[in-house]
Amino acid sequence: MKEQLRACILKGIEGCFADGTLSSGVVPAIAIEKPAHAEHGDFASNVAMQMAKQERKAPRAIAEIIVNKLSGSSELIGKLEVAGPGFINFFIKDSAWRKTLALIAEQGSEFGKSTVGAGKKVQVEFVSANPTGPLHIGHGRGAATGDAVASLLKAAGFDVQKEYYINDAGNQMNTLGLSGLLRYRELLGEKIEFPENCYQGDYIKDIARDAIAKVGDRYLNAPQEEGVAYFAKLGGDQILHGIDLDLRDFGVVLDHWFSEQSLFDDGKVPSAIKEMQDKGLIYEQDGALWFRTTDYGDDKDRVVVRSNGVTTYFASDIAYHRDKFERGFDWVIDVWGADHHGYVPRLKGVVQGLGRKADDLGIILVQLVSLLRDGVPVAMSTRSGEFVTLKEVVDEVGRDAARFFFLMRRSDSQLDFDLELAKRQSADNPVYYVQYAHARIRSIFETARERGLAPDFSALKLELLESAEDLALIKKLSLYPEILEGAAVNFEPHRITYYLQELAGEFHSFYNKSRVIIPEEPQLSQARLFLLDGVATVLKNALTVLGISAPERM
RNA sequence: GCGCCUGUAGCUCAGUUGGAUAGAGCAACGGCCUUCUAAGCCGUAGGUCAGAGGUUCGAACCCUCUCAGGCGUGCCA
């Protein structure tokens, strides 16, 4: 709708140049916005104000000229006004709005999707939690965000792959192995002082028990290194498997799992370091190798290989991101916890060092989640192992509510997640509010059928949809495509949750004011059924893109 | 110290990338079910957009400074 209008205005201005009513010949970028107040029309543009300088005329005068040119020139525009300091207000004809409904019916689940992505290859990497413990609620927000962004980008026409990076190569794996080994020895009767820096959670004991079942006491008296290696492998595999299951229960299915260790096995870490050395981006000092991240705006250079010869996590990251681009991705997106924000400059530096643009790497920072129960904070401490896991949350509130709540806020603002609110089945709870709208519509169709009013959209009289409520709903529906696209390219799934609440609200208002099944007015009934079918389609499309179900009945 | 993020109604948050009289939900108060799902709707009230300057026709949004909170600042991951 906006685009059509934009083309219209452009044609009008060019027309003015052609007949001499305007003279500068310079057309500014035409901004079209949706005014905050209905009396300012469906859309408004400030082109006249933008042209004022070049034209050497008062904005309102320019606006008048354009309005004269435009009036009657399009079947889109019903009424035009010059207002305020020089705005042009556009009132779109109702008939033009109603065309959205036909479009929705025609496109169905495709409605809202676009092709801006043009098939560009994008990778979204998210969660990527260390395989040293189960996913907690913070990972849940990252998972919901990454998954939603991936599916938004897909809807915007990108070719998207979802990847999980497994940090299976650092110190933490030794710690995991040691934790397992100690619990194992403890279970076999040894008295153990369990170190504070080991993983405290009970899942470690489960791993130890599993080991006893598998290998008995084989590692009781074996050299410690062997035991640590064994438990690192066993624990890592089991925990990773559990993570995959938890994610699947949450509705998240990764396309690819990438092992950090494989970078070493395939020699990709040294070759990446060599490339950077050859480019002069890595230098030696104090026996260590440093990457010149300060060339790219970082506070200080960063160590890649320590003086003891061991590579850092950063070295793996260089190799990993180099590998991503070598796999042919045009655009690489990382979803991180906001506590990693300090890594942004150095990784942007790496990407540029690889000969890419800084923007070829997109980074989404996901802020902390505070868990509440009826407004009271739930105590959480990762150190003691008393964290709340994603699985516990999903089991308690359900997948749909959990996903919706995680996506309700901008990812870089902190999130309060109230378990009791998420479970509540009332208007307080936005998930149910939205889903209820969908179920309600389906229920109306059910009732219509029972009463012998079979939907028949072959001879529609859409002009009967003329009430304020009818049109408000239609206008809200026609907004969906641009909302979807904006949410995708800005990595902002919360725009969809807000839109859903607005659309559901518009529907509930409609419902309380308008009747759909009216025996004495079959044509209006059919038109309204057609309208509601469109509402249900858009509700479902938007819920689906967030990975949330649209129930038929509640 | 330096860097990043945040500061909008009592609470939780939006604000279409600089537009017209700053919005929604919750909480509060008052109404609406013999009618297609009350898991719903309507109304009332609520604001120094942290503060101070600046940029311009126009600022919650851009620039500078100040204040408050969070995070980061390792040859850990």
XYZ file of C-alpha atoms (C1' of nucleotides) in Angstrom:
631
model
C 0.000 0.000 0.000
C 2.790 2.387 1.005
C 4.782 1.485 -2.079
C 1.843 2.129 -4.378
C 1.321 5.467 -2.761
C 4.986 6.326 -3.044
C 4.932 5.601 -6.778
C 1.837 7.738 -7.047
C 3.445 10.730 -5.337
C 6.598 10.397 -7.378
C 4.559 10.453 -10.582
C 2.690 13.487 -9.334
C 5.833 15.451 -8.538
C 7.373 14.578 -11.870
C 4.159 15.739 -13.466
C 4.556 19.080 -11.707
C 8.083 19.434 -13.052
C 6.834 18.598 -16.525
C 4.156 21.275 -16.552
C 6.307 23.811 -14.770
C 4.319 24.216 -11.586
C 7.429 23.060 -9.737
C 10.863 23.844 -11.002
C 13.771 22.441 -9.027
C 13.708 19.022 -10.665
C 14.988 17.476 -7.461
C 12.854 14.771 -5.902
C 13.768 13.979 -2.305
C 13.445 10.507 -0.830
C 9.712 10.270 -0.325
C 8.940 9.458 3.288
C 5.503 8.110 4.008
C 4.300 7.509 7.499
C 1.243 6.470 9.314
C -0.038 9.443 11.310
C -0.723 8.957 14.980
C -4.219 10.383 14.666
C -6.961 9.137 12.396
C -8.044 12.636 11.416
C -4.663 13.031 9.744
C -5.542 10.351 7.266
C -4.273 6.874 6.550
C -0.875 8.110 5.480
C 1.028 11.351 5.471
C 4.063 12.620 3.654
C 6.441 15.452 4.344
C 7.837 15.747 0.803
C 6.631 19.296 0.466
C 8.601 20.315 3.546
C 11.662 18.530 2.263
C 11.409 20.305 -1.080
C 10.941 23.751 0.415
C 14.586 24.756 0.259
C 15.240 23.610 -3.313
C 11.965 25.019 -4.585
C 12.319 28.309 -2.712
C 8.653 28.153 -1.878
C 6.675 27.736 1.318
C 6.075 24.085 2.200
C 2.320 24.541 2.279
C 2.351 26.115 -1.191
C 4.310 23.193 -2.594
C 1.950 20.807 -0.890
C -1.014 22.546 -2.529
C 0.579 22.188 -5.956
C 1.239 18.494 -5.451
C -2.228 17.910 -4.074
C -3.789 19.584 -7.112
C -1.761 17.378 -9.396
C -2.575 14.240 -7.453
C -6.278 14.650 -6.868
C -8.321 12.302 -8.952
C -5.200 10.726 -10.436
C -5.409 7.432 -8.614
C -8.062 4.957 -7.614
C -6.104 4.553 -4.415
C -6.654 8.010 -3.057
C -9.998 9.122 -1.767
C -9.194 12.458 -0.236
C -6.149 14.687 0.060
C -5.397 17.433 2.541
C -2.655 19.868 3.247
C -2.155 20.138 6.973
C 0.056 21.580 9.654
C 3.401 22.942 8.514
C 3.077 21.303 5.100
C 2.114 17.686 5.476
C 0.050 16.051 2.788
C -2.502 13.739 4.318
C -3.795 10.857 2.275
C -7.131 9.193 2.842
C -7.185 5.856 1.067
C -10.422 4.697 -0.514
C -12.154 1.915 1.386
C -12.312 -0.113 -1.810
C -8.510 -0.043 -2.040
C -8.168 -1.265 1.527
C -10.556 -4.143 0.943
C -8.308 -5.537 -1.786
C -6.018 -6.740 0.982
C -8.572 -9.384 1.868
C -8.497 -10.903 -1.600
C -4.722 -10.896 -1.469
C -4.687 -12.726 1.855
C -7.131 -15.323 0.571
C -5.032 -15.812 -2.516
C -1.685 -16.062 -0.756
C -2.747 -17.874 2.403
C 0.262 -18.938 4.461
C 2.494 -16.998 2.063
C 0.837 -13.687 2.863
C 3.328 -11.294 4.408
C 6.423 -12.929 3.016
C 8.723 -10.939 0.805
C 11.706 -11.384 -1.453
C 13.983 -8.646 -0.123
C 16.459 -11.338 0.870
C 16.753 -12.380 -2.769
C 17.989 -15.820 -1.807
C 21.093 -14.444 -0.088
C 22.735 -17.129 2.048
C 22.536 -16.315 5.747
C 23.639 -18.283 8.745
C 22.198 -17.669 12.180
C 24.261 -19.153 14.972
C 22.627 -19.292 18.372
C 22.518 -20.898 21.818
C 25.994 -22.418 21.390
C 26.069 -23.112 25.129
C 29.057 -25.021 26.461
C 28.234 -28.738 26.710
C 28.975 -28.664 30.417
C 25.448 -28.425 31.769
C 21.805 -28.228 30.790
C 20.344 -25.155 29.148
C 19.040 -22.584 31.578
C 16.459 -19.913 31.102
C 18.900 -17.395 29.653
C 19.761 -19.828 26.873
C 16.033 -20.152 26.316
C 15.747 -16.517 25.379
C 18.707 -16.853 23.038
C 17.151 -19.947 21.485
C 13.763 -18.310 20.986
C 15.381 -15.189 19.561
C 17.758 -17.000 17.217
C 15.060 -19.330 16.000
C 12.601 -16.490 15.421
C 15.162 -14.317 13.645
C 16.057 -17.254 11.404
C 12.468 -17.827 10.495
C 11.814 -14.112 10.006
C 14.732 -13.945 7.595
C 13.400 -16.985 5.798
C 10.070 -15.216 5.438
C 11.924 -12.223 4.031
C 13.380 -14.345 1.273
C 16.782 -15.254 2.671
C 18.268 -18.713 2.434
C 18.834 -19.440 6.107
C 20.807 -22.033 8.026
C 20.626 -22.407 11.802
C 23.791 -23.519 13.498
C 24.953 -24.445 16.989
C 28.635 -24.011 17.821
C 29.816 -26.619 20.284
C 32.570 -25.337 22.561
C 34.078 -28.755 23.066
C 37.742 -27.801 23.028
C 38.625 -25.597 25.982
C 39.525 -25.859 29.641
C 35.911 -26.244 30.559
C 35.902 -29.737 29.071
C 38.709 -30.765 31.417
C 36.750 -29.314 34.293
C 33.727 -31.296 33.177
C 35.839 -34.454 32.968
C 37.291 -33.867 36.402
C 33.861 -33.162 37.860
C 32.561 -36.423 36.472
C 35.550 -38.405 37.611
C 35.334 -37.076 41.166
C 31.623 -37.817 41.463
C 32.336 -41.261 40.068
C 34.968 -41.960 42.680
C 32.676 -40.595 45.334
C 29.883 -42.934 44.271
C 32.334 -45.822 44.412
C 32.958 -45.072 48.056
C 35.904 -42.717 48.050
C 35.769 -39.678 50.272
C 35.983 -36.660 48.022
C 36.415 -32.979 48.730
C 34.457 -31.669 45.753
C 36.200 -28.530 44.467
C 34.271 -25.314 44.217
C 35.328 -24.654 40.642
C 33.899 -27.959 39.459
C 30.371 -28.283 38.095
C 28.058 -28.666 41.055
C 24.807 -29.768 39.459
C 23.236 -33.150 40.088
C 23.447 -33.989 36.402
C 27.151 -34.696 36.977
C 26.191 -37.474 39.382
C 23.870 -38.901 36.730
C 26.797 -39.045 34.357
C 28.922 -40.756 37.004
C 26.193 -43.325 37.620
C 25.936 -43.977 33.931
C 29.681 -44.534 33.773
C 29.518 -47.080 36.578
C 26.846 -48.938 34.677
C 28.967 -48.875 31.538
C 32.529 -49.492 32.720
C 32.250 -50.417 36.395
C 35.274 -49.266 38.387
C 37.697 -49.193 35.457
C 38.654 -45.564 36.083
C 38.893 -45.843 39.850
C 42.590 -46.581 39.810
C 43.467 -45.555 36.270
C 45.697 -42.502 35.725
C 43.735 -39.327 36.329
C 44.252 -38.010 32.771
C 42.542 -41.077 31.348
C 39.605 -40.688 33.664
C 39.257 -36.986 32.954
C 39.355 -37.623 29.210
C 36.776 -40.357 29.500
C 34.376 -38.270 31.558
C 34.872 -35.230 29.396
C 33.816 -37.227 26.356
C 30.994 -39.121 28.056
C 29.667 -36.040 29.827
C 29.975 -33.803 26.792
C 28.109 -36.238 24.576
C 25.344 -36.823 27.073
C 24.863 -33.193 27.906
C 24.839 -32.212 24.255
C 22.253 -34.857 23.549
C 20.170 -33.479 26.395
C 20.513 -29.961 25.010
C 19.276 -31.133 21.628
C 16.272 -32.801 23.252
C 15.458 -29.732 25.352
C 15.647 -27.537 22.270
C 13.390 -29.865 20.308
C 10.848 -29.825 23.129
C 11.052 -26.068 22.838
C 10.377 -26.296 19.121
C 13.895 -25.413 18.053
C 15.588 -27.642 15.523
C 19.086 -26.713 14.428
C 20.198 -27.416 10.870
C 23.817 -27.938 11.761
C 26.005 -28.587 14.798
C 29.573 -27.400 14.472
C 32.306 -28.678 16.750
C 35.074 -26.368 17.896
C 37.317 -29.405 18.262
C 36.859 -30.139 14.565
C 38.589 -26.851 13.789
C 41.695 -28.244 15.472
C 41.324 -31.717 13.979
C 41.125 -30.197 10.508
C 44.034 -27.816 11.050
C 41.821 -24.794 10.538
C 43.033 -22.896 13.585
C 46.693 -22.753 12.527
C 45.769 -21.960 8.936
C 43.540 -19.098 10.036
C 46.330 -17.747 12.239
C 48.728 -18.037 9.328
C 46.448 -16.089 7.042
C 46.276 -13.283 9.565
C 50.029 -13.381 10.089
C 50.568 -13.147 6.335
C 48.304 -10.127 6.289
C 50.342 -8.552 9.059
C 47.431 -8.550 11.468
C 49.097 -10.795 13.998
C 52.373 -9.971 15.716
C 54.499 -11.498 18.465
C 55.140 -9.907 21.812
C 56.168 -11.301 25.210
C 56.226 -14.761 23.696
C 52.586 -14.601 22.665
C 50.831 -13.899 19.378
C 48.510 -10.896 19.277
C 45.814 -9.866 16.845
C 45.720 -6.173 15.963
C 42.084 -5.677 16.872
C 42.860 -2.061 17.754
C 43.070 -1.455 13.999
C 39.329 -1.998 14.035
C 38.328 0.024 17.039
C 38.979 -2.424 19.868
C 40.426 -1.109 23.163
C 43.472 -3.305 23.029
C 44.991 -6.054 20.949
C 44.012 -9.597 21.837
C 46.070 -12.708 22.417
C 45.581 -15.508 19.927
C 48.325 -17.881 21.055
C 49.490 -17.732 24.650
C 53.162 -17.792 25.581
C 52.717 -21.408 26.644
C 51.783 -22.251 23.067
C 48.095 -22.864 23.746
C 45.618 -21.056 21.539
C 42.869 -18.954 23.066
C 39.153 -19.151 22.516
C 39.558 -16.109 20.302
C 41.816 -18.107 17.965
C 39.050 -20.657 17.533
C 36.631 -17.863 16.823
C 38.833 -16.503 14.069
C 39.029 -19.905 12.446
C 35.334 -20.517 12.981
C 34.173 -17.297 11.362
C 36.627 -17.725 8.519
C 35.128 -21.148 7.987
C 31.597 -19.751 7.977
C 32.397 -17.417 5.117
C 34.293 -20.152 3.294
C 31.134 -22.213 3.463
C 29.571 -19.580 1.231
C 27.450 -17.527 3.597
C 26.978 -13.949 2.473
C 25.806 -12.868 5.847
C 26.648 -14.355 9.228
C 24.652 -13.634 12.347
C 25.717 -14.486 15.894
C 23.315 -14.414 18.825
C 25.168 -13.806 22.090
C 24.388 -13.162 25.696
C 24.773 -9.439 26.365
C 27.602 -10.145 28.799
C 29.723 -10.869 25.720
C 29.221 -7.423 24.274
C 32.894 -6.645 24.795
C 33.676 -9.160 22.042
C 31.848 -7.273 19.341
C 34.711 -4.995 18.235
C 37.288 -7.745 18.120
C 35.115 -10.071 16.079
C 34.086 -7.297 13.735
C 37.820 -6.757 13.373
C 38.363 -10.383 12.488
C 35.692 -10.215 9.823
C 37.315 -7.161 8.291
C 40.690 -8.837 8.541
C 39.198 -11.630 6.466
C 38.469 -9.064 3.782
C 34.791 -8.748 4.581
C 32.681 -5.777 5.470
C 32.011 -5.320 9.183
C 28.300 -5.600 8.457
C 28.697 -9.044 6.939
C 28.703 -10.140 10.567
C 25.505 -9.275 12.429
C 25.526 -9.617 16.191
C 22.399 -9.838 18.281
C 22.937 -9.296 21.981
C 20.329 -10.887 24.192
C 19.936 -9.410 27.654
C 19.381 -11.196 30.933
C 16.141 -12.855 31.946
C 14.877 -12.348 35.480
C 12.609 -15.130 36.559
C 9.650 -14.143 38.727
C 6.849 -16.005 40.376
C 3.855 -13.767 40.987
C 6.118 -10.763 40.878
C 8.652 -12.189 43.334
C 12.143 -12.885 41.976
C 13.163 -16.529 41.848
C 16.646 -16.896 43.275
C 19.138 -18.114 40.744
C 22.782 -18.911 41.045
C 24.754 -20.724 38.410
C 27.651 -21.281 40.775
C 25.766 -23.399 43.221
C 24.011 -25.237 40.425
C 20.627 -24.005 41.550
C 19.682 -22.479 38.229
C 16.311 -22.884 36.647
C 16.598 -24.876 33.465
C 14.857 -24.212 30.194
C 13.266 -27.627 30.472
C 11.713 -26.791 33.826
C 10.244 -23.593 32.432
C 8.881 -25.263 29.306
C 7.444 -28.114 31.352
C 5.738 -25.657 33.664
C 4.332 -23.009 31.347
C 4.320 -24.757 27.988
C 6.211 -24.142 24.801
C 3.928 -21.487 23.355
C 3.849 -19.283 26.422
C 7.591 -19.630 26.953
C 8.407 -18.639 23.387
C 5.996 -15.735 23.390
C 7.358 -14.384 26.673
C 10.961 -14.646 25.504
C 10.074 -12.695 22.378
C 7.923 -10.039 23.995
C 10.708 -7.531 24.592
C 13.455 -6.044 22.502
C 16.370 -8.411 22.886
C 18.724 -5.749 24.232
C 16.465 -4.872 27.104
C 16.243 -7.030 30.181
C 13.258 -9.306 30.473
C 11.040 -10.162 33.396
C 9.588 -13.611 32.961
C 6.759 -14.293 35.385
C 6.027 -18.005 35.588
C 2.594 -17.540 37.128
C 1.580 -14.948 34.568
C 2.762 -17.166 31.729
C 0.518 -19.956 32.990
C -2.523 -17.818 33.708
C -5.402 -18.297 31.316
C -6.766 -14.807 31.180
C -6.472 -11.517 29.412
C -3.430 -10.670 31.561
C -1.598 -13.250 29.590
C -0.805 -11.993 26.109
C -0.217 -15.462 24.699
C -3.721 -16.603 25.473
C -5.136 -13.295 24.421
C -3.710 -13.765 20.935
C -4.371 -17.476 20.631
C -7.898 -16.982 21.883
C -8.589 -14.625 19.007
C -7.659 -17.347 16.567
C -9.702 -20.021 18.345
C -12.639 -17.686 18.546
C -12.660 -17.152 14.807
C -12.490 -20.853 14.109
C -15.349 -21.319 16.510
C -17.438 -18.816 14.586
C -16.861 -20.792 11.411
C -17.907 -23.925 13.280
C -21.106 -22.283 14.455
C -21.794 -20.916 10.971
C -21.621 -24.408 9.557
C -23.910 -25.763 12.287
C -26.439 -23.119 11.415
C -26.366 -23.980 7.760
C -24.283 -21.011 6.704
C -21.540 -22.628 4.663
C -18.758 -20.219 3.764
C -19.118 -19.339 0.111
C -16.709 -16.723 -1.158
C -17.596 -16.976 -4.839
C -19.887 -13.947 -5.040
C -18.641 -11.637 -2.327
C -19.956 -8.158 -1.760
C -16.990 -6.738 0.080
C -18.405 -3.228 -0.101
C -20.710 -4.342 2.690
C -17.673 -4.230 4.964
C -18.086 -0.578 5.783
C -18.330 -0.280 9.544
C -15.514 1.336 11.471
C -14.672 -2.042 13.000
C -14.592 -3.806 9.643
C -12.228 -1.249 8.199
C -10.017 -1.026 11.260
C -9.435 -4.764 11.044
C -8.702 -4.636 7.332
C -6.214 -1.822 7.790
C -4.447 -3.700 10.545
C -4.216 -6.769 8.334
C -2.678 -4.871 5.472
C 0.089 -3.709 7.777
C 1.424 -7.204 8.311
C 3.816 -7.493 5.340
C 5.784 -4.390 6.258
C 5.845 -5.323 9.942
C 7.232 -8.710 9.041
C 9.909 -7.272 6.805
C 10.928 -4.665 9.369
C 11.140 -7.292 12.091
C 13.328 -9.456 9.873
C 15.918 -6.970 8.687
C 16.219 -5.364 12.113
C 16.393 -8.690 13.977
C 13.434 -7.645 16.103
C 10.934 -10.453 16.676
C 9.219 -8.401 19.373
C 7.626 -6.327 16.625
C 5.631 -9.418 15.716
C 4.452 -10.066 19.275
C 3.315 -6.457 19.523
C 1.582 -6.643 16.175
C -0.162 -9.845 17.214
C -1.500 -8.232 20.352
C -2.775 -5.272 18.338
C -4.435 -7.432 15.712
C -6.006 -9.666 18.350
C -7.213 -6.568 20.188
C -8.747 -5.177 17.015
C -10.513 -8.461 16.459
C -11.855 -8.726 20.021
C -13.249 -5.206 19.724
C -14.846 -6.093 16.421
C -16.306 -9.222 17.964
C -17.994 -7.385 20.777
C -19.543 -4.874 18.449
C -20.319 -6.742 15.258
C -22.187 -9.899 14.452
C -20.910 -12.252 11.835
C -23.710 -14.769 11.496
C -26.797 -12.779 10.593
C -29.541 -14.991 9.140
C -31.421 -12.105 7.518
C -28.267 -10.713 5.882
C -26.494 -13.632 4.210
C -24.312 -11.428 2.019
C -22.953 -9.423 4.928
C -22.417 -12.681 6.795
C -20.321 -14.043 3.930
C -18.334 -10.834 3.690
C -17.607 -10.900 7.419
C -16.655 -14.576 7.294
C -14.237 -13.675 4.513
C -12.812 -10.902 6.660
C -12.384 -13.188 9.659
C -10.824 -15.849 7.505
C -8.212 -13.264 6.619
C -7.695 -12.343 10.273
C -7.237 -15.997 11.190
C -4.749 -16.445 8.363
C -2.631 -13.504 9.450
C -2.788 -14.478 13.133
C -1.644 -17.935 12.214
C 1.100 -16.720 9.871
C 2.496 -14.385 12.512
C 2.312 -16.976 15.293
C 3.936 -19.551 13.052
C 6.864 -17.336 12.227
C 7.536 -17.120 15.970
C 7.165 -20.865 16.395
C 3.924 -20.595 18.345
C 0.814 -22.625 17.639
C -2.531 -21.215 16.527
C -5.097 -23.435 18.262
C -8.420 -24.268 16.599
C -10.169 -24.500 19.933
C -9.517 -23.343 23.483
C 39.465 4.998 34.838
C 37.755 3.440 29.878
C 33.929 1.069 26.731
C 28.910 -0.798 25.674
C 23.651 -1.060 27.044
C 19.539 1.040 29.676
C 16.605 5.337 31.907
C 9.233 6.972 28.729
C 2.379 6.594 33.323
C 2.422 3.387 40.147
C 4.561 -1.549 37.498
C 6.255 -4.056 32.742
C 7.316 -2.038 28.181
C 6.249 -0.037 22.734
C 7.290 4.264 19.994
C 7.254 2.855 12.376
C 14.940 5.212 12.324
C 13.561 13.505 12.897
C 7.136 14.705 12.376
C 1.389 16.906 14.066
C -2.118 16.405 20.705
C 3.885 10.607 23.429
C 0.959 4.930 23.203
C -0.310 -0.340 25.023
C -0.839 -4.030 28.805
C -1.066 -4.756 34.044
C -2.547 -2.511 38.674
C -6.876 1.333 40.378
C -11.955 2.994 39.645
C -16.936 2.536 36.920
C -19.835 -0.264 33.416
C -21.178 -4.742 29.633
C -23.042 -11.977 29.209
C -31.600 -14.607 27.477
C -27.169 -12.761 21.328
C -21.481 -16.412 16.923
C -16.268 -18.714 23.193
C -16.571 -13.148 29.358
C -9.542 -16.838 28.138
C -13.664 -11.058 25.803
C -15.346 -5.664 25.391
C -16.321 -0.260 26.728
C -15.183 3.970 29.785
C -12.351 7.017 33.673
C -7.800 8.332 35.730
C -2.597 8.408 35.248
C 3.567 12.002 31.938
C 9.044 17.650 33.532
C 10.119 11.045 27.881
C 16.417 10.881 34.178
C 18.524 16.248 34.083
C 20.964 20.519 31.475
C 22.554 22.640 27.082
C 22.867 22.381 21.597
C 21.549 21.183 16.200
C 16.335 22.981 12.978
C 10.631 24.731 10.508
C 10.076 20.408 14.204
C 13.718 16.179 19.100
C 11.621 10.643 23.394
C 14.755 9.834 18.834
C 20.755 13.278 16.484
C 25.397 15.952 19.237
C 27.857 17.473 24.145
C 27.905 17.255 29.365
C 25.842 15.491 34.137
C 23.218 11.872 37.209
C 21.408 6.729 38.157
C 21.402 1.340 37.165
C 23.396 -3.030 34.523
C 27.366 -5.376 31.944
C 32.259 -5.661 30.139
C 37.289 -4.411 30.621
C 42.093 -12.206 31.341
C 48.046 -14.909 27.849
C 39.572 -17.810 30.883
C 35.690 -19.816 27.971
